[in-house]
Tab-separated table of C-alpha atoms in Angstrom:
chain	number	residue	atom	x	y	z
A	1	MET	CA	-113.286	68.724	28.515
A	2	SER	CA	-114.606	70.040	25.236
A	3	ASP	CA	-117.253	68.223	23.193
A	4	THR	CA	-114.691	67.381	20.528
A	5	PRO	CA	-112.100	65.164	22.199
A	6	PHE	CA	-108.602	66.660	22.194
A	7	GLY	CA	-109.793	69.703	20.234
A	8	PHE	CA	-109.555	67.930	16.865
A	9	GLY	CA	-112.120	67.867	14.100
A	10	LEU	CA	-112.978	65.851	10.982
A	11	PRO	CA	-110.766	65.857	7.936
A	12	PRO	CA	-112.263	68.034	5.188
A	13	GLU	CA	-114.396	66.299	2.594
A	14	GLU	CA	-112.860	65.776	-0.838
A	15	PRO	CA	-113.883	68.594	-3.255
A	16	ASP	CA	-116.537	67.766	-5.845
A	17	ASP	CA	-114.369	69.006	-8.700
A	18	GLY	CA	-111.561	66.519	-8.033
A	19	ASP	CA	-107.970	67.547	-8.600
A	20	GLU	CA	-108.887	71.097	-9.600
A	21	GLY	CA	-110.757	71.504	-6.378
A	22	LYS	CA	-107.798	70.144	-4.468
A	23	LYS	CA	-105.485	72.647	-6.135
A	24	LYS	CA	-107.833	75.525	-5.315
A	25	ASP	CA	-108.170	74.290	-1.789
A	26	GLN	CA	-104.394	74.093	-1.400
A	27	GLN	CA	-103.967	77.591	-2.747
A	28	SER	CA	-106.607	79.070	-0.488
A	29	GLY	CA	-105.667	77.084	2.618
A	30	GLY	CA	-109.000	75.269	2.509
A	31	GLY	CA	-110.165	76.829	5.755
A	32	GLN	CA	-108.184	74.253	7.622
A	33	GLY	CA	-106.848	76.562	10.279
A	34	PRO	CA	-103.366	77.730	11.164
A	35	ALA	CA	-100.194	76.210	9.891
A	36	ASN	CA	-98.784	74.642	13.004
A	37	PRO	CA	-101.057	73.728	15.932
A	38	PHE	CA	-98.519	71.467	17.599
A	39	GLY	CA	-95.522	73.704	17.255
A	40	PHE	CA	-93.372	71.281	15.275
A	41	GLY	CA	-92.875	70.596	11.614
A	42	PHE	CA	-91.957	67.842	9.219
A	43	PRO	CA	-89.407	68.754	6.561
A	44	GLY	CA	-90.433	68.126	2.995
A	45	ALA	CA	-94.189	68.452	3.432
A	46	GLY	CA	-95.538	70.960	0.953
A	47	GLY	CA	-98.492	73.302	0.813
A	48	PRO	CA	-100.305	75.142	3.596
A	49	GLY	CA	-100.014	73.140	6.734
A	50	GLY	CA	-97.413	71.012	4.983
A	51	ASP	CA	-95.033	71.382	7.875
A	52	ASN	CA	-97.997	70.655	10.100
A	53	PRO	CA	-99.623	67.286	9.397
A	54	PHE	CA	-102.177	67.736	12.152
A	55	ALA	CA	-103.710	70.983	10.869
A	56	ALA	CA	-104.156	69.447	7.429
A	57	MET	CA	-106.454	66.679	8.611
A	58	PHE	CA	-108.641	67.930	11.462
A	59	GLY	CA	-111.705	70.118	11.100
A	60	SER	CA	-114.798	69.401	13.222
A	61	MET	CA	-114.992	65.874	14.590
A	62	ASN	CA	-117.334	63.695	16.615
A	63	PRO	CA	-116.172	60.668	18.645
A	64	THR	CA	-117.326	58.101	16.058
A	65	ASP	CA	-114.953	59.533	13.470
A	66	LEU	CA	-111.996	59.709	15.825
A	67	GLY	CA	-110.625	56.305	14.819
A	68	ALA	CA	-110.531	57.155	11.119
A	69	ALA	CA	-108.805	60.443	11.778
A	70	PHE	CA	-106.164	58.860	13.951
A	71	GLN	CA	-105.579	56.194	11.320
A	72	GLN	CA	-104.465	58.981	9.002
A	73	LEU	CA	-102.413	60.475	11.798
A	74	GLY	CA	-100.744	57.120	12.336
A	75	GLN	CA	-99.612	57.017	8.727
A	76	MET	CA	-97.771	60.264	9.322
A	77	LEU	CA	-96.555	59.373	12.802
A	78	SER	CA	-95.376	55.859	12.008
A	79	TYR	CA	-92.895	55.891	14.873
A	80	GLU	CA	-93.311	52.768	17.005
A	81	GLY	CA	-90.328	53.020	19.336
A	82	GLY	CA	-90.017	54.201	22.925
A	83	PRO	CA	-91.600	57.184	24.641
A	84	VAL	CA	-89.498	59.734	22.719
A	85	ASN	CA	-89.149	59.917	18.958
A	86	TRP	CA	-85.358	60.146	18.981
A	87	ASP	CA	-85.103	60.247	15.213
A	88	MET	CA	-87.099	63.463	15.324
A	89	ALA	CA	-85.071	64.725	18.300
A	90	LYS	CA	-81.826	64.199	16.415
A	91	GLN	CA	-83.146	65.863	13.274
A	92	ILE	CA	-84.418	68.923	15.139
A	93	ALA	CA	-81.248	69.180	17.243
A	94	ARG	CA	-79.145	69.291	14.107
A	95	GLN	CA	-81.489	71.838	12.534
A	96	THR	CA	-81.221	73.997	15.663
A	97	VAL	CA	-77.439	73.754	15.556
A	98	SER	CA	-77.357	74.728	11.883
A	99	GLN	CA	-79.334	77.889	12.637
A	100	GLY	CA	-76.562	79.146	14.906
A	101	THR	CA	-76.641	80.714	18.363
A	102	ALA	CA	-78.338	83.932	19.416
A	103	ASP	CA	-75.145	85.918	18.851
A	104	GLY	CA	-75.097	84.824	15.226
A	105	THR	CA	-72.304	82.251	15.555
A	106	LYS	CA	-72.742	79.391	13.111
A	107	ASP	CA	-71.430	75.870	13.618
A	108	GLU	CA	-68.369	74.957	11.615
A	109	SER	CA	-66.142	71.968	11.021
A	110	VAL	CA	-63.097	71.635	13.248
A	111	GLY	CA	-59.829	72.142	11.436
A	112	PRO	CA	-56.553	70.239	11.919
A	113	ALA	CA	-54.939	73.091	13.871
A	114	GLU	CA	-57.803	73.157	16.388
A	115	ARG	CA	-57.746	69.385	16.794
A	116	THR	CA	-54.026	69.498	17.503
A	117	ALA	CA	-54.474	72.339	19.988
A	118	VAL	CA	-57.120	70.383	21.917
A	119	GLN	CA	-55.010	67.221	21.967
A	120	GLU	CA	-51.997	69.110	23.275
A	121	ALA	CA	-54.086	70.905	25.907
A	122	VAL	CA	-55.545	67.619	27.206
A	123	ARG	CA	-52.096	66.014	27.211
A	124	LEU	CA	-50.638	68.875	29.268
A	125	ALA	CA	-53.679	68.895	31.549
A	126	ASP	CA	-53.167	65.216	32.309
A	127	LEU	CA	-49.540	65.885	33.262
A	128	TRP	CA	-50.576	68.617	35.680
A	129	LEU	CA	-53.337	66.481	37.194
A	130	ASP	CA	-50.844	63.742	38.074
A	131	ASP	CA	-49.705	65.938	40.969
A	132	ALA	CA	-53.223	66.755	42.130
A	133	THR	CA	-54.906	63.328	42.242
A	134	SER	CA	-54.024	59.689	42.733
A	135	LEU	CA	-56.410	58.681	39.947
A	136	PRO	CA	-54.489	58.016	36.709
A	137	SER	CA	-55.460	59.428	33.343
A	138	GLY	CA	-58.882	58.375	32.115
A	139	ALA	CA	-58.687	59.881	28.650
A	140	GLY	CA	-57.646	57.323	26.092
A	141	SER	CA	-58.021	59.977	23.412
A	142	ALA	CA	-58.720	63.690	23.062
A	143	VAL	CA	-61.053	65.004	20.381
A	144	ALA	CA	-62.257	68.386	19.143
A	145	TRP	CA	-65.949	68.377	18.266
A	146	SER	CA	-68.174	70.669	16.284
A	147	ARG	CA	-71.588	71.344	17.796
A	148	ALA	CA	-73.182	68.834	15.446
A	149	GLU	CA	-70.653	66.191	16.495
A	150	TRP	CA	-71.493	66.878	20.145
A	151	VAL	CA	-75.173	66.243	19.384
A	152	GLU	CA	-74.397	62.914	17.722
A	153	ALA	CA	-72.098	61.779	20.532
A	154	THR	CA	-74.337	62.688	23.486
A	155	LEU	CA	-77.820	61.631	22.334
A	156	PRO	CA	-77.488	58.092	23.797
A	157	ALA	CA	-76.901	59.584	27.249
A	158	TRP	CA	-79.836	61.964	26.925
A	159	LYS	CA	-81.989	58.983	26.016
A	160	GLU	CA	-81.135	57.348	29.341
A	161	LEU	CA	-82.037	60.515	31.205
A	162	VAL	CA	-85.265	61.477	29.465
A	163	ASP	CA	-86.990	58.186	28.617
A	164	PRO	CA	-88.143	57.354	32.182
A	165	VAL	CA	-90.117	60.602	32.521
A	166	ALA	CA	-91.347	60.597	28.931
A	167	GLU	CA	-92.773	57.121	29.533
A	168	ARG	CA	-94.963	58.601	32.243
A	169	VAL	CA	-96.245	61.298	29.926
A	170	GLY	CA	-97.141	58.739	27.274
A	171	GLY	CA	-99.179	56.807	29.814
A	172	ALA	CA	-100.838	59.955	31.078
A	173	MET	CA	-101.980	60.937	27.584
A	174	GLY	CA	-103.890	57.668	27.357
A	175	ASP	CA	-105.338	58.083	30.852
A	176	ILE	CA	-107.104	61.333	29.990
A	177	LEU	CA	-109.398	59.718	27.413
A	178	PRO	CA	-113.104	59.954	28.303
A	179	GLU	CA	-114.467	56.869	30.051
A	180	GLU	CA	-116.909	56.121	27.241
A	181	MET	CA	-113.961	55.689	24.859
A	182	GLN	CA	-111.827	53.453	27.055
A	183	ALA	CA	-113.274	50.198	25.628
A	184	MET	CA	-112.262	51.082	22.079
A	185	ALA	CA	-109.145	52.991	22.938
A	186	GLY	CA	-106.446	50.377	22.318
A	187	PRO	CA	-105.160	51.661	18.955
A	188	LEU	CA	-106.033	55.219	19.957
A	189	ILE	CA	-103.802	55.116	23.012
A	190	GLY	CA	-100.968	53.940	20.812
A	191	MET	CA	-101.515	56.950	18.578
A	192	MET	CA	-101.597	59.243	21.571
A	193	LYS	CA	-98.265	57.844	22.691
A	194	SER	CA	-96.869	58.423	19.222
A	195	MET	CA	-98.033	62.006	19.449
A	196	GLY	CA	-96.409	62.309	22.856
A	197	GLY	CA	-93.213	60.828	21.448
A	198	ALA	CA	-93.276	63.355	18.623
A	199	MET	CA	-93.868	66.282	20.953
A	200	PHE	CA	-91.132	65.175	23.320
A	201	GLY	CA	-88.807	64.531	20.394
A	202	GLN	CA	-89.337	68.086	19.192
A	203	GLN	CA	-88.761	69.625	22.609
A	204	ILE	CA	-85.750	67.485	23.506
A	205	GLY	CA	-84.219	68.009	20.087
A	206	GLN	CA	-84.538	71.752	20.398
A	207	ALA	CA	-83.062	71.745	23.914
A	208	VAL	CA	-80.117	69.548	22.891
A	209	GLY	CA	-79.516	71.784	19.880
A	210	VAL	CA	-79.463	74.916	22.038
A	211	LEU	CA	-77.246	73.243	24.623
A	212	ALA	CA	-74.796	72.311	21.859
A	213	GLY	CA	-74.229	76.031	21.407
A	214	GLU	CA	-73.376	76.497	25.103
A	215	VAL	CA	-71.281	73.528	26.271
A	216	VAL	CA	-67.480	73.497	26.069
A	217	GLY	CA	-66.929	69.754	26.573
A	218	SER	CA	-68.594	66.399	27.158
A	219	THR	CA	-69.010	66.702	30.942
A	220	ASP	CA	-70.421	70.213	31.398
A	221	VAL	CA	-73.562	69.053	33.217
A	222	GLY	CA	-71.611	66.845	35.617
A	223	LEU	CA	-72.612	63.628	33.868
A	224	PRO	CA	-70.564	61.609	31.365
A	225	LEU	CA	-72.507	62.401	28.212
A	226	GLY	CA	-69.894	61.290	25.683
A	227	PRO	CA	-68.201	57.952	24.950
A	228	ALA	CA	-66.106	56.534	27.785
A	229	GLY	CA	-62.448	57.501	27.814
A	230	LYS	CA	-62.808	60.267	25.233
A	231	ALA	CA	-61.996	63.778	26.446
A	232	ALA	CA	-63.696	66.330	24.208
A	233	LEU	CA	-63.700	70.095	23.785
A	234	LEU	CA	-65.707	72.234	21.359
A	235	PRO	CA	-63.250	74.843	20.017
A	236	LEU	CA	-65.999	77.156	18.746
A	237	ASN	CA	-67.688	77.270	22.159
A	238	VAL	CA	-64.367	77.495	24.004
A	239	ASP	CA	-63.628	80.655	22.022
A	240	ALA	CA	-67.080	82.061	22.799
A	241	PHE	CA	-66.655	81.259	26.506
A	242	GLY	CA	-63.361	83.134	26.763
A	243	LYS	CA	-64.298	86.017	24.469
A	244	ASP	CA	-64.910	88.724	27.089
A	245	LEU	CA	-62.873	87.342	29.993
A	246	GLY	CA	-59.638	89.146	29.219
A	247	VAL	CA	-57.748	85.843	29.418
A	248	GLY	CA	-55.556	84.395	26.697
A	249	LYS	CA	-57.167	81.828	24.415
A	250	ASP	CA	-54.542	79.166	25.170
A	251	GLU	CA	-55.015	79.612	28.908
A	252	VAL	CA	-58.795	79.319	28.669
A	253	ARG	CA	-58.480	76.163	26.570
A	254	LEU	CA	-56.014	74.636	29.015
A	255	TYR	CA	-58.177	75.345	32.050
A	256	LEU	CA	-61.217	73.788	30.380
A	257	ALA	CA	-59.063	70.824	29.325
A	258	LEU	CA	-58.120	70.375	32.996
A	259	ARG	CA	-61.783	70.135	33.948
A	260	GLU	CA	-62.570	67.711	31.128
A	261	ALA	CA	-59.571	65.509	31.927
A	262	ALA	CA	-60.401	65.514	35.653
A	263	HIS	CA	-63.952	64.342	34.941
A	264	GLN	CA	-62.583	61.613	32.684
A	265	ARG	CA	-60.270	60.340	35.450
A	266	LEU	CA	-63.108	60.157	37.916
A	267	PHE	CA	-65.554	58.366	35.625
A	268	ALA	CA	-62.905	55.982	34.270
A	269	HIS	CA	-61.490	54.839	37.611
A	270	VAL	CA	-64.582	54.879	39.803
A	271	PRO	CA	-66.451	52.119	37.953
A	272	TRP	CA	-69.685	52.410	39.913
A	273	LEU	CA	-70.012	56.192	39.560
A	274	ARG	CA	-71.762	56.423	36.199
A	275	SER	CA	-74.476	53.931	37.113
A	276	HIS	CA	-74.777	55.597	40.513
A	277	LEU	CA	-75.492	58.994	38.951
A	278	PHE	CA	-77.820	57.749	36.228
A	279	GLY	CA	-79.544	55.506	38.766
A	280	ALA	CA	-80.104	58.518	41.016
A	281	VAL	CA	-81.698	60.379	38.090
A	282	GLU	CA	-83.929	57.399	37.302
A	283	GLY	CA	-84.839	56.961	40.966
A	284	TYR	CA	-85.918	60.562	41.151
A	285	ALA	CA	-87.863	60.238	37.881
A	286	ARG	CA	-89.866	57.320	39.297
A	287	GLY	CA	-91.310	59.679	41.886
A	288	ILE	CA	-92.378	62.304	39.351
A	289	LYS	CA	-96.112	62.769	38.883
A	290	VAL	CA	-97.605	64.036	35.654
A	291	ASP	CA	-100.093	66.819	36.234
A	292	THR	CA	-102.895	65.047	34.393
A	293	ALA	CA	-105.396	67.784	35.235
A	294	LYS	CA	-103.199	70.309	33.470
A	295	LEU	CA	-102.571	67.942	30.566
A	296	GLU	CA	-106.302	67.213	30.210
A	297	ASP	CA	-107.125	70.907	30.360
A	298	VAL	CA	-104.575	71.770	27.680
A	299	VAL	CA	-105.536	68.936	25.330
A	300	GLY	CA	-109.280	69.184	25.950
A	301	GLN	CA	-109.472	72.938	25.435
A	302	PHE	CA	-106.879	73.093	22.678
A	303	ASP	CA	-107.624	76.031	20.387
A	304	PRO	CA	-106.510	75.614	16.755
A	305	GLN	CA	-106.326	79.413	16.523
A	306	ASN	CA	-103.510	79.364	19.094
A	307	PRO	CA	-100.870	77.151	17.440
A	308	GLU	CA	-98.257	77.397	20.201
A	309	GLU	CA	-100.578	76.507	23.084
A	310	LEU	CA	-99.571	72.863	23.433
A	311	GLN	CA	-95.881	73.597	23.022
A	312	GLN	CA	-96.059	76.344	25.661
A	313	ALA	CA	-97.744	73.928	28.050
A	314	LEU	CA	-94.847	71.526	27.728
A	315	GLN	CA	-92.348	74.336	28.237
A	316	GLN	CA	-94.138	75.411	31.416
A	317	GLY	CA	-93.754	71.912	32.794
A	318	MET	CA	-96.330	69.324	33.796
A	319	PHE	CA	-94.272	67.425	36.341
A	320	GLN	CA	-94.525	67.509	40.103
A	321	PRO	CA	-92.242	65.554	42.461
A	322	GLU	CA	-94.169	63.476	44.946
A	323	ASP	CA	-93.984	64.911	48.436
A	324	THR	CA	-92.901	61.656	50.036
A	325	PRO	CA	-89.874	60.720	52.166
A	326	ALA	CA	-88.657	58.374	49.416
A	327	GLN	CA	-88.781	61.121	46.764
A	328	LYS	CA	-87.069	63.632	49.022
A	329	ALA	CA	-84.353	61.078	49.739
A	330	ALA	CA	-83.926	60.400	46.011
A	331	LEU	CA	-83.529	64.112	45.309
A	332	ALA	CA	-81.024	64.491	48.150
A	333	ARG	CA	-78.965	61.557	46.825
A	334	LEU	CA	-78.903	63.023	43.336
A	335	GLU	CA	-78.035	66.567	44.390
A	336	THR	CA	-75.323	65.314	46.735
A	337	ALA	CA	-73.820	63.037	44.078
A	338	LEU	CA	-73.708	65.874	41.520
A	339	ALA	CA	-72.192	68.227	44.099
A	340	LEU	CA	-69.513	65.707	45.116
A	341	VAL	CA	-68.464	65.108	41.503
A	342	GLU	CA	-68.351	68.793	40.625
A	343	GLY	CA	-66.778	69.734	43.949
A	344	TRP	CA	-63.993	67.163	43.534
A	345	VAL	CA	-63.283	68.350	39.986
A	346	ASP	CA	-63.299	71.971	41.147
A	347	ALA	CA	-60.853	71.274	43.994
A	348	VAL	CA	-58.505	69.075	41.949
A	349	VAL	CA	-58.406	71.424	38.964
A	350	HIS	CA	-57.736	74.410	41.214
A	351	ALA	CA	-54.858	72.578	42.896
A	352	ALA	CA	-53.354	71.794	39.493
A	353	ALA	CA	-53.952	75.216	37.916
A	354	LYS	CA	-53.289	77.651	40.754
A	355	PRO	CA	-49.455	77.378	40.711
A	356	ARG	CA	-49.299	77.460	36.913
A	357	LEU	CA	-52.012	79.754	35.523
A	358	SER	CA	-52.252	83.416	36.498
A	359	SER	CA	-55.990	83.473	35.720
A	360	ALA	CA	-56.861	80.297	37.638
A	361	ASP	CA	-58.909	82.097	40.296
A	362	ALA	CA	-60.894	84.150	37.789
A	363	LEU	CA	-61.633	81.159	35.559
A	364	ARG	CA	-62.668	79.083	38.559
A	365	GLU	CA	-65.163	81.689	39.738
A	366	THR	CA	-66.556	82.172	36.227
A	367	LEU	CA	-67.219	78.457	35.868
A	368	ARG	CA	-68.733	78.205	39.339
A	369	ARG	CA	-71.222	80.930	38.534
A	370	ARG	CA	-71.936	79.402	35.150
A	371	ARG	CA	-72.793	76.039	36.745
A	372	ALA	CA	-74.856	77.706	39.467
A	373	THR	CA	-77.101	79.654	37.106
A	374	GLY	CA	-77.326	77.317	34.114
A	375	GLY	CA	-78.362	78.373	30.631
A	376	PRO	CA	-81.629	78.391	28.688
A	377	ALA	CA	-81.215	74.792	27.559
A	378	GLU	CA	-80.689	73.532	31.124
A	379	GLN	CA	-83.875	75.339	32.150
A	380	THR	CA	-85.691	73.639	29.276
A	381	PHE	CA	-84.575	70.235	30.534
A	382	ALA	CA	-85.726	71.182	34.023
A	383	THR	CA	-89.274	71.736	32.764
A	384	LEU	CA	-89.249	68.722	30.459
A	385	ILE	CA	-87.982	66.118	32.917
A	386	GLY	CA	-88.798	67.858	36.188
A	387	LEU	CA	-85.163	68.002	37.231
A	388	GLU	CA	-82.340	70.517	37.331
A	389	LEU	CA	-78.994	68.849	36.648
A	390	ARG	CA	-77.218	71.425	38.739
A	391	PRO	CA	-74.868	70.957	41.715
A	392	ARG	CA	-76.540	73.308	44.172
A	393	ARG	CA	-73.874	72.684	46.822
A	394	LEU	CA	-70.799	72.831	44.627
A	395	ARG	CA	-68.969	75.311	46.866
A	396	ASP	CA	-69.687	73.288	50.015
A	397	ALA	CA	-68.440	70.112	48.341
A	398	SER	CA	-65.330	71.821	46.984
A	399	ARG	CA	-64.428	73.108	50.450
A	400	LEU	CA	-64.918	69.652	51.924
A	401	TRP	CA	-62.636	67.997	49.333
A	402	ALA	CA	-59.994	70.694	49.868
A	403	SER	CA	-60.153	70.151	53.650
A	404	LEU	CA	-59.836	66.410	53.131
A	405	THR	CA	-56.716	67.011	51.034
A	406	ASP	CA	-55.157	69.077	53.817
A	407	ALA	CA	-56.083	66.562	56.513
A	408	ARG	CA	-55.568	63.207	54.789
A	409	GLY	CA	-53.510	63.941	51.709
A	410	VAL	CA	-54.351	63.285	48.078
A	411	ASP	CA	-54.381	59.511	48.505
A	412	GLY	CA	-56.639	59.575	51.551
A	413	ARG	CA	-59.047	61.934	49.844
A	414	ASP	CA	-59.324	59.955	46.611
A	415	ALA	CA	-59.638	56.640	48.443
A	416	LEU	CA	-63.134	57.713	49.482
A	417	TRP	CA	-64.257	56.990	45.912
A	418	SER	CA	-63.642	53.276	46.519
A	419	HIS	CA	-67.295	52.759	47.442
A	420	PRO	CA	-70.404	54.972	47.477
A	421	ASP	CA	-70.956	54.279	51.185
A	422	MET	CA	-67.624	55.946	51.956
A	423	LEU	CA	-68.534	59.254	50.354
A	424	PRO	CA	-69.722	62.274	52.313
A	425	THR	CA	-73.482	62.647	52.678
A	426	ALA	CA	-75.702	65.708	52.506
A	427	SER	CA	-75.376	66.132	56.274
A	428	ASP	CA	-71.585	65.938	55.927
A	429	LEU	CA	-71.730	68.920	53.575
A	430	ASP	CA	-73.421	70.771	56.447
A	431	ASP	CA	-70.617	69.778	58.824
A	432	PRO	CA	-67.467	69.313	56.731
A	433	ASP	CA	-65.098	69.582	59.687
A	434	GLY	CA	-66.911	66.776	61.441
A	435	PHE	CA	-66.490	64.512	58.429
A	436	VAL	CA	-62.862	65.474	57.819
A	437	HIS	CA	-61.789	64.682	61.370
A	438	ARG	CA	-63.970	61.631	61.804
A	439	GLU	CA	-62.060	58.415	62.400
A	440	GLN	CA	-61.022	57.116	59.009
A	441	LEU	CA	-61.926	53.615	57.865
A	442	ASP	CA	-59.099	51.082	57.590
A	443	PHE	CA	-59.095	50.512	53.831
A	444	SER	CA	-56.488	47.764	54.024
A	445	GLU	CA	-58.819	45.656	56.166
A	446	LEU	CA	-61.709	46.386	53.820
A	447	ASP	CA	-59.631	45.292	50.827
A	448	LYS	CA	-58.752	42.083	52.635
A	449	MET	CA	-62.410	41.373	53.438
A	450	LEU	CA	-63.480	42.035	49.853
A	451	GLY	CA	-60.739	39.784	48.544
A	452	GLU	CA	-61.744	36.928	50.848
A	453	ALA	CA	-65.403	37.345	49.880
A	454	ALA	CA	-64.472	37.121	46.218
A	455	GLY	CA	-62.494	33.935	46.838
A	456	GLY	CA	-59.176	35.623	46.145
A	457	SER	CA	-55.924	35.563	48.054
A	458	GLY	CA	-57.022	38.384	50.319
A	459	SER	CA	-54.974	40.981	48.506
A	460	THR	CA	-57.123	43.126	46.227
A	461	GLU	CA	-55.196	46.350	46.204
A	462	LYS	CA	-56.611	48.559	43.467
A	463	PRO	CA	-54.256	50.026	40.885
A	464	ASP	CA	-56.407	53.124	40.481
A	465	LEU	CA	-57.403	54.053	44.041
A	466	LYS	CA	-54.461	54.286	46.397
A	467	LYS	CA	-54.908	53.540	50.056
A	468	PRO	CA	-54.386	56.418	52.516
A	469	ASP	CA	-51.027	56.717	54.205
A	470	SER	CA	-51.197	54.966	57.568
A	471	ASP	CA	-49.036	57.567	59.300
A	472	LYS	CA	-51.328	60.306	58.094
A	473	LYS	CA	-54.313	58.342	59.311
A	474	ASP	CA	-52.864	58.111	62.809
A	475	ASP	CA	-52.306	61.854	62.848
A	476	ASP	CA	-55.899	62.510	61.855
A	477	THR	CA	-57.486	60.292	64.498
A	478	GLU	CA	-55.513	61.386	67.546
């Protein structure tokens, strides 16, 4: 590490000529270095380095003055919450949205005509899905969001996803302090965590803001990011998605409404699914290691003449999954769960759209490729939290669900969502025929056992998940 811990220096001494000296110093920059060493700004701060509170206070520093300098830093970074400064994340996300997308499209309020169009599309989509799945409608309402509204609605879900990994980074920033400073490092570690929270807030906010310019609904990443029971489309992004496809605008909107409504049915009527998915993400995050050597190298050799260095380090990623059986199992559970959700939606939507939309095949393939490659914002999240929220085996899962429909019918297929232990596993995706023709569990007996265990009458038939047809079951197991 460098002689000056974390690459910071002393705040400049106050000029001898008082306010006049301050004014001159502000006009000349005061020799305080570049404007933005941490790559993020604070609106409303004036003067050189005004959008950069760190550059304005650090010159050359020795360890004895570190506490005083960080006391000033703490006044600026007064955040005392969790591992991510979500107030900053929200602010930066909205700023990113207001700047528009790379193609020059600016966010705009949703008009009454667009809201009506989305509501009608979701309503029609739900009617079509009634023939393709035994799960009833899960959308209590349908809404049309602007990009800014999407940011507001989905931030609570991003908090659940990001906080576990960010907590590890905050701890790691304290761990890299020199040994001789550990005894007096209590308040200092808190400041370091505040800095980490600010840096993460900036990065997450930017990623969420960019993603708001790409998504078409509330379930694009395969997770329920919006409020429960609320199907949502972003008309501006729906238009951008269909711009060069050669497909009518109404047809594109309807197909995307089918996907949104199908996700809503699954998450509404499989009560354990949301916690299962978020728990799989958290389980994987627990096995993530922070590359402390890289973090120490970046912070210790930080060069004020290279303002973007720290931000670039975060973007390159500092997270490594532990090479342990438990971590590999956690990753397999997560990838399989994402693939099963997306594969089921893909199969059900195709069954509903194929007889009714001439462009169903083309739209299906476009969305499959879109999910397989991901966009810039998804790649940013991959480096920030060490995880790609991408269903790598979407096609395998979709084929398996389609085969289950042919072999067991819609009811038999959807009944597998009754419990996570009944779902196909990663090995079943390798051998879908083996799973499809495996002897099917007797769900009526399972319902009876669950009812007796709960102290009921023994009849716990679910209104949302229909039991497979017994005749069909006999055919499958001959």
